[in-house]
Short mmCIF file of C-alpha atoms and ligand atoms in Angstrom, two decimals:
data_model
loop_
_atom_site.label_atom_id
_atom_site.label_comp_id
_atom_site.label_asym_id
_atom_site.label_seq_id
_atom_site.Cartn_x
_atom_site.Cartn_y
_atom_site.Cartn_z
CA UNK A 1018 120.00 24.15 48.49
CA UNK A 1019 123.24 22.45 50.01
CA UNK A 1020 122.51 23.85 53.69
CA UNK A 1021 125.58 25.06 54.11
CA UNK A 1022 123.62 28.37 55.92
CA UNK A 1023 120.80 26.15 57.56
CA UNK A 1024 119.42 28.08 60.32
CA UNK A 1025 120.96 31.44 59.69
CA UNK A 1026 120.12 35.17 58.87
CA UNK A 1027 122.06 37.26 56.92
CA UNK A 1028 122.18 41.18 55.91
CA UNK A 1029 124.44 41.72 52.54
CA UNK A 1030 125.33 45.19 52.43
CA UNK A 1031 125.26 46.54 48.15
CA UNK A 1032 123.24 43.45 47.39
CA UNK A 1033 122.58 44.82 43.95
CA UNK A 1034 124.63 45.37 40.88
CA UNK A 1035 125.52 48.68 39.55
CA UNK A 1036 124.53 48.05 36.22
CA UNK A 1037 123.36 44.76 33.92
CA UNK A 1038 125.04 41.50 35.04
CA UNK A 1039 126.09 40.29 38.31
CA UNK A 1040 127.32 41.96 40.86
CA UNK A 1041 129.13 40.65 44.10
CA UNK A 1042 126.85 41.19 46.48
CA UNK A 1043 124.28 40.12 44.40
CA UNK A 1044 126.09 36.71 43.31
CA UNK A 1045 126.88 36.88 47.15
CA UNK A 1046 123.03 37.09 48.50
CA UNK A 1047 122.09 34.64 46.27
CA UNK A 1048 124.76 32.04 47.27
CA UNK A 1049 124.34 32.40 50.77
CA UNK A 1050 120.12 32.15 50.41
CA UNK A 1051 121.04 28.54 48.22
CA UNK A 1052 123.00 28.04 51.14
CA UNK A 1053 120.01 28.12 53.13
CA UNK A 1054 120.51 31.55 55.14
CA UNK A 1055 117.39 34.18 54.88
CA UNK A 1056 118.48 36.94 52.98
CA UNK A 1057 118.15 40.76 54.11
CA UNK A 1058 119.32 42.23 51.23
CA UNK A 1059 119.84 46.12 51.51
CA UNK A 1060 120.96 48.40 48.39
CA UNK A 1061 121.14 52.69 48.06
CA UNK A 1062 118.90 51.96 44.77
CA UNK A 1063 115.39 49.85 45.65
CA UNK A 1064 115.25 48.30 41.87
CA UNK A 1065 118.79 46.85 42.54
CA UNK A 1066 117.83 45.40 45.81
CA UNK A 1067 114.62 44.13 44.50
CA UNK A 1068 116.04 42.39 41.54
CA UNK A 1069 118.53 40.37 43.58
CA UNK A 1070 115.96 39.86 45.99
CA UNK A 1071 113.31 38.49 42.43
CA UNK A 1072 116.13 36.19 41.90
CA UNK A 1073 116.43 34.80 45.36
CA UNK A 1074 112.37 33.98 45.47
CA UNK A 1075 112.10 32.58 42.14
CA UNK A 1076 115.12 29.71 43.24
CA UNK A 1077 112.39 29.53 46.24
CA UNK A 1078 115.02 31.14 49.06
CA UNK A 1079 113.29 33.74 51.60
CA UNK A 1080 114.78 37.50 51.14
CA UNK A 1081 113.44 40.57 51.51
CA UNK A 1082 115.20 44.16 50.68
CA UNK A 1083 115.84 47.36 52.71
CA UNK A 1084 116.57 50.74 51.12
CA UNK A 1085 119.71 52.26 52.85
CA UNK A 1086 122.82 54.32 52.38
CA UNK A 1087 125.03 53.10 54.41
CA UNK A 1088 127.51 56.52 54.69
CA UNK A 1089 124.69 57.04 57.08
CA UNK A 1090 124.87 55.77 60.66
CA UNK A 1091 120.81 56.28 61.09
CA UNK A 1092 120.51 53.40 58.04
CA UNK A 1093 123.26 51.12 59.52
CA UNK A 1094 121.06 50.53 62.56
CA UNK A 1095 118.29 50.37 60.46
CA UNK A 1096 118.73 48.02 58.02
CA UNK A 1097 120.22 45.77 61.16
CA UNK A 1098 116.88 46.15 62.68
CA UNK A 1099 114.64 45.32 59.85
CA UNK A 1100 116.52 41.88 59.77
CA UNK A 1101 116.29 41.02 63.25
CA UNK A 1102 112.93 42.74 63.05
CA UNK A 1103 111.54 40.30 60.03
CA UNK A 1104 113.75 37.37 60.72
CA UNK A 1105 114.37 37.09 64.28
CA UNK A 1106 117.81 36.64 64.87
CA UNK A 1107 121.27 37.75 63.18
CA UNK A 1108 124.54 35.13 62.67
CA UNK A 1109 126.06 37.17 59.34
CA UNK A 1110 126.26 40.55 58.56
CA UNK A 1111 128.48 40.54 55.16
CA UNK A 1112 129.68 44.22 54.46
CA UNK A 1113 129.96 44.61 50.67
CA UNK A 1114 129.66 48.31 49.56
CA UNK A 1115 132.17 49.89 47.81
CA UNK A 1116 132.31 52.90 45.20
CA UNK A 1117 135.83 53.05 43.23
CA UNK A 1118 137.10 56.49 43.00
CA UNK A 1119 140.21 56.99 40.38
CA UNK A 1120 141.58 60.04 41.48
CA UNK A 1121 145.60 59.87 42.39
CA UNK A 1122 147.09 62.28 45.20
CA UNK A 1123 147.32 65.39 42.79
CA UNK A 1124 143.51 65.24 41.78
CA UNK A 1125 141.86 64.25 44.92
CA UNK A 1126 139.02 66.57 46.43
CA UNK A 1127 138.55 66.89 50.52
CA UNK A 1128 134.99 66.37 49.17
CA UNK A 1129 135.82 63.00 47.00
CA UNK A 1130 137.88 62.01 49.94
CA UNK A 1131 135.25 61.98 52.33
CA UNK A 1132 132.65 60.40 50.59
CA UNK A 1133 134.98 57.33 49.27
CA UNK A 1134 135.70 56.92 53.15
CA UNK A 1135 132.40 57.19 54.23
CA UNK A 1136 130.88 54.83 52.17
CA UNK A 1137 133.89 52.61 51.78
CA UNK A 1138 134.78 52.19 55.01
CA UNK A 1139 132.95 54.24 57.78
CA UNK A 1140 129.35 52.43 56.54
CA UNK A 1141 131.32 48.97 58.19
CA UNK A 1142 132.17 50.78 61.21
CA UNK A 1143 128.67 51.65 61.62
CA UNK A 1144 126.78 48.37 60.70
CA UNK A 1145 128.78 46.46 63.10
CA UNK A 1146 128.00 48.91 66.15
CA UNK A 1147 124.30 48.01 65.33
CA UNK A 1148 124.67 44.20 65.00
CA UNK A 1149 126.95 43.52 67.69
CA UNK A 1150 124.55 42.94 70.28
CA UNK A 1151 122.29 40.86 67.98
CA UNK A 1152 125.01 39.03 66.65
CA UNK A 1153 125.92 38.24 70.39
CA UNK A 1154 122.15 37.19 70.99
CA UNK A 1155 122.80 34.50 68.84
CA UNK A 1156 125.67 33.04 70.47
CA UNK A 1157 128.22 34.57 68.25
CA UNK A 1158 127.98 35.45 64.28
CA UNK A 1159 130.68 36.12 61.12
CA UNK A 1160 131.14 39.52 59.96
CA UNK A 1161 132.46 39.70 56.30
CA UNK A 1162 134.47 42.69 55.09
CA UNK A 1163 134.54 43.27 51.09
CA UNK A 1164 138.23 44.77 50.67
CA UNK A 1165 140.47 44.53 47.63
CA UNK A 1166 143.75 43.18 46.71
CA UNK A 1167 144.58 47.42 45.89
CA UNK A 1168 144.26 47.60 49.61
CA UNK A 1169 147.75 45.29 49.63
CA UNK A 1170 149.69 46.65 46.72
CA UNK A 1171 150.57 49.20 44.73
CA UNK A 1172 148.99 49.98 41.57
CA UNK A 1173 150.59 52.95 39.11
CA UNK A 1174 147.48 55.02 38.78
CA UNK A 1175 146.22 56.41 41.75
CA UNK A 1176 143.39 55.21 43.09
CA UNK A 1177 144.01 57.20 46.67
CA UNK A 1178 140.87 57.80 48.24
CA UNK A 1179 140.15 54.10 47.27
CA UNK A 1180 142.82 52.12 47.95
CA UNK A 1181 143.35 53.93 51.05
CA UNK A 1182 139.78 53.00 52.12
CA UNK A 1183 140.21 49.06 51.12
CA UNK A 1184 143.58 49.09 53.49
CA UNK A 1185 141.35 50.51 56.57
CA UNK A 1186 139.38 47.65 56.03
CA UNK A 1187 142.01 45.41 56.40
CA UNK A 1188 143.26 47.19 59.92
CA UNK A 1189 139.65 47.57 60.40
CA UNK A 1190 138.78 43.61 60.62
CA UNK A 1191 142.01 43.18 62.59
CA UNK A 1192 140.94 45.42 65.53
CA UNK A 1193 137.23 44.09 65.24
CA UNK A 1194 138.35 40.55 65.21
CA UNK A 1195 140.44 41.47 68.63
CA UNK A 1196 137.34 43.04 69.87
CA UNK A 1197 134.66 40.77 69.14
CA UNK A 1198 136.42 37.25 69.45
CA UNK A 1199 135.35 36.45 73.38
CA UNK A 1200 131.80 37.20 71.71
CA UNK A 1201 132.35 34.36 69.51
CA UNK A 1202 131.87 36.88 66.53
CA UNK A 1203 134.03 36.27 63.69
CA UNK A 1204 135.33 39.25 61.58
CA UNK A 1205 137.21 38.10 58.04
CA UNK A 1206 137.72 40.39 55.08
CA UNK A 1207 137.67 39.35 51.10
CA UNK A 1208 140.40 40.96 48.84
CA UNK A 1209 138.77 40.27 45.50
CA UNK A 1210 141.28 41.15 42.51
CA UNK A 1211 139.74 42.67 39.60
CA UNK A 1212 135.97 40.84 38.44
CA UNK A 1213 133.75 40.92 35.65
CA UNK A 1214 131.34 42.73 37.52
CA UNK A 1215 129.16 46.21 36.54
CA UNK A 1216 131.55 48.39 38.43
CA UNK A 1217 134.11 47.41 35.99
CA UNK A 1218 132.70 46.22 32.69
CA UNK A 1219 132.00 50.03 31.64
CA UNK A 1220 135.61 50.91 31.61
CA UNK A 1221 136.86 47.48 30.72
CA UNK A 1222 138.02 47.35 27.19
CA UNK A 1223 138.16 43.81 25.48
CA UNK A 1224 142.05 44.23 25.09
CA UNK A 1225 142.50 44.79 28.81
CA UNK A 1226 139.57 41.76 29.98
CA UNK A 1227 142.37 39.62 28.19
CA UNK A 1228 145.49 41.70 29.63
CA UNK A 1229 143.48 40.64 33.06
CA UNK A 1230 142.90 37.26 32.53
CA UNK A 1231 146.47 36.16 31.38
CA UNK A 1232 147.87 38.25 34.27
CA UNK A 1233 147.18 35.99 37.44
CA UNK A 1234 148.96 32.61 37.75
CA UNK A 1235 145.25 31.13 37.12
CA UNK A 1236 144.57 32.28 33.21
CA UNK A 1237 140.97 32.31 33.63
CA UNK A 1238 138.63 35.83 34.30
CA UNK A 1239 137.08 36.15 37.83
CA UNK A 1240 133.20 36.64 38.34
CA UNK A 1241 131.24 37.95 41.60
CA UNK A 1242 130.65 33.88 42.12
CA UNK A 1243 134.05 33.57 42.92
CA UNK A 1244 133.90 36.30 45.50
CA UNK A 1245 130.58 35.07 46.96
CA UNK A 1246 131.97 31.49 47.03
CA UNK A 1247 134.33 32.50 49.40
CA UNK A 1248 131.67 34.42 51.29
CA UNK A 1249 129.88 31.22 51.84
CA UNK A 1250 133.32 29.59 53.17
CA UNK A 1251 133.25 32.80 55.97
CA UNK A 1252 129.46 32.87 57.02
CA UNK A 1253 129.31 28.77 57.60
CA UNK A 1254 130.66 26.96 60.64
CA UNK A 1255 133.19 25.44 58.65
CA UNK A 1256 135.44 28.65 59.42
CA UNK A 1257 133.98 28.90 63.02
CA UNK A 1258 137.94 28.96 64.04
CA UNK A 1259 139.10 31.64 61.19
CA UNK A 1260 138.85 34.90 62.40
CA UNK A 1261 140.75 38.34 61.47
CA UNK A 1262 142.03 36.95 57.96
CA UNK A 1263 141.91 38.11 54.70
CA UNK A 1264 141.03 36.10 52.10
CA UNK A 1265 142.51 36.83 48.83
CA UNK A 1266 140.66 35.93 45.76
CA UNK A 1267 142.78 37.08 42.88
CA UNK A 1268 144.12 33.94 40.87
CA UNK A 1269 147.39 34.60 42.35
CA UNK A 1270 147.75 38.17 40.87
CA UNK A 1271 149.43 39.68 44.19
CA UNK A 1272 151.83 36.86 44.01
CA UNK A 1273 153.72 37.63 40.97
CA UNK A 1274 155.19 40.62 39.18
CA UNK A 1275 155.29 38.91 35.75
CA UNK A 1276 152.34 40.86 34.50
CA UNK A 1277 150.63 41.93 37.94
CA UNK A 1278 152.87 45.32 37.98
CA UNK A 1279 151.80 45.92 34.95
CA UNK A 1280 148.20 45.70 35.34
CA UNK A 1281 147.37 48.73 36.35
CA UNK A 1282 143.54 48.45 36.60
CA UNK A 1283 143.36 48.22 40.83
CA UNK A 1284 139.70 47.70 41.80
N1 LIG B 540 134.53 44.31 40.76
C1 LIG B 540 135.78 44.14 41.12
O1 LIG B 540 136.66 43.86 40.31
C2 LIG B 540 136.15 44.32 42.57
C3 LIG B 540 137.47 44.03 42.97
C4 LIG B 540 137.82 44.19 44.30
C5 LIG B 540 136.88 44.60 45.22
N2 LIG B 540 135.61 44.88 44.80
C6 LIG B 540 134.66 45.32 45.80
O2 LIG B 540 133.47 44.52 45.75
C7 LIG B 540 132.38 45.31 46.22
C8 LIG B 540 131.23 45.25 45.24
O3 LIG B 540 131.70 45.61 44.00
P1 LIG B 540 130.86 45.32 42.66
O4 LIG B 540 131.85 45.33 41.57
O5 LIG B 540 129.97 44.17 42.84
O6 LIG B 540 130.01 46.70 42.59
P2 LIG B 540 128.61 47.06 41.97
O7 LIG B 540 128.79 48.52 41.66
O8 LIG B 540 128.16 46.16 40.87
O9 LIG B 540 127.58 46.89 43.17
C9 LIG B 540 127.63 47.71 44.29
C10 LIG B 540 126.24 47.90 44.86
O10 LIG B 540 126.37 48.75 46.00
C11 LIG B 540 125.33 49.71 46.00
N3 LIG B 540 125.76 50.90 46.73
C12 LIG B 540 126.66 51.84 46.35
N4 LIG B 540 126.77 52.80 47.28
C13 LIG B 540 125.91 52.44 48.29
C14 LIG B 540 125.58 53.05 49.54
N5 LIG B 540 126.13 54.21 49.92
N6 LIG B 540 124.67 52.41 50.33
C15 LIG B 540 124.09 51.24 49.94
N7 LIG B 540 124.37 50.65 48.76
C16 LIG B 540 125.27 51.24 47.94
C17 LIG B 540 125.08 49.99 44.53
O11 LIG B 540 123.76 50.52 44.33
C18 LIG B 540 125.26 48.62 43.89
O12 LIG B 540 124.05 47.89 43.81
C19 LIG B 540 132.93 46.73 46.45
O13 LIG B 540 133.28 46.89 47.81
C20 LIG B 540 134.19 46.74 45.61
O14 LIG B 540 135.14 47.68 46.04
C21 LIG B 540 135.24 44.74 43.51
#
């Protein structure tokens, strides 16, 4: 472990992976408990938790899981208060969750609408209200947003329910970092381009994994390591005077229309 977390607790929010491989929260928990931090890690599904959470003790890092959905306020302020509850104390609270929803403005449901927002984006609204005050215990705390680049650009299929949600959480962590900054609590967001992670290997055909990786200005694929990487950068002290950014992790994809337009796959 580098230390880079020394000291610190931490809650990551969909710290499992939707299917086999690695997810970003899960690469995300796992970095940040190498780092040093303890590790809260809470998941919808307990086997997903619990696997990260395996992973985490065998490297010999100290985790434990919590079983929440966080569309639901009552499990926001719960899984805040098994952390403080087992660990003591709160400095990060990294929001990950997100559920992709394809669905362009002809197709989408009131009732698709409202779940995509409620997980997406009302879940972080939620979780900070509960770890505010702990997070102010501490002396102040970084609160990490999971957007996505589709929350900047345009993609040609819709993705409205979606994209819509990952743009709130870019106005989102602009108010809270207004808010929260004489608390000395940080509030950054991620806008991770499209990953090799479960949520899109099912759909992923080989042609368009290489359509993907030759479209950024960086011709290599990205992985939830990259994501949690720049986690780690936004929980440490070494971005104790970086608040309401947003970090885009995308090997330049957003930057250029060469083959970005034409990538149509948003995540
Ligand atoms: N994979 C990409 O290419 C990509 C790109 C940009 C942004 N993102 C964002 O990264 C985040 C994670 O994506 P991923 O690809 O690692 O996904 P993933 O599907 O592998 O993992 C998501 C985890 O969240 C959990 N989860 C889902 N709904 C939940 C709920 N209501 N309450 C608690 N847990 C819940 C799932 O059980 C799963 O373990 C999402 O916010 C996603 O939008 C991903």
């Amino acid at each position: 472990m580098a230390g880079r977390l020394a000291g610190k607790v931490a809650i990551v929010t969909g710290a499992g992976s939707s299917g086999p491989g690695v997810g970003n929260g899960k690469a995300t928990a796992i970095l940040f408990a190498r780092e040093g931090a303890k590790v809260l890690c809470a998941d919808r599904v307990a086997d997903r938790a619990g696997e990260t959470c395996a992973l985490i003790r065998a490297e010999g890092g100290v985790t434990s899981s919590f079983v929440a959905d966080v569309s639901r306020r009552i499990d926001c302020a719960g899984l805040v208060s098994a952390a403080v509850g087992r660990y003591g104390r709160l400095d990060v609270l990294h929001n990950n969750v997100g559920i992709t929803s394809r669905s362009g403005i002809d197709e989408v449901t009131e009732e698709e609408w409202d779940h995509v927002l409620a997980v997406n984006l009302k879940s972080m609204v939620f979780t900070v209200q509960a770890a505010v005050p702990h997070l102010a215990a501490a002396g102040g705390g970084s609160i990490i947003n999971v957007s996505s680049i589709t929350g900047l650009r345009v993609y040609p299929q819709g993705h409205t329910a979606y994209a819509t949600s990952k743009a709130g959480i870019i106005g989102l962590t602009t108010t809270l970092a207004g808010e929260l900054g004489g608390k000395r609590i940080r509030v950054n967001c991620i806008a991770p381009g499209q990953v090799y992670t479960p949520m899109v290997a099912g759909r992923l055909t080989p042609e368009a994994r290489e359509q993907r990786r030759l479209a950024g200005l960086i011709p290599d694929e990205g992985t939830a390591w990259d994501v949690g990487w720049a986690a780690v950068y936004l929980a440490s002290d070494e971005s104790r005077w970086v608040t309401g950014h947003v970090l885009v992790v995308d090997a330049g994809i957003t930057l250029t229309t060469r083959s970005g337009a034409r990538f149509s796959d948003g995540t």
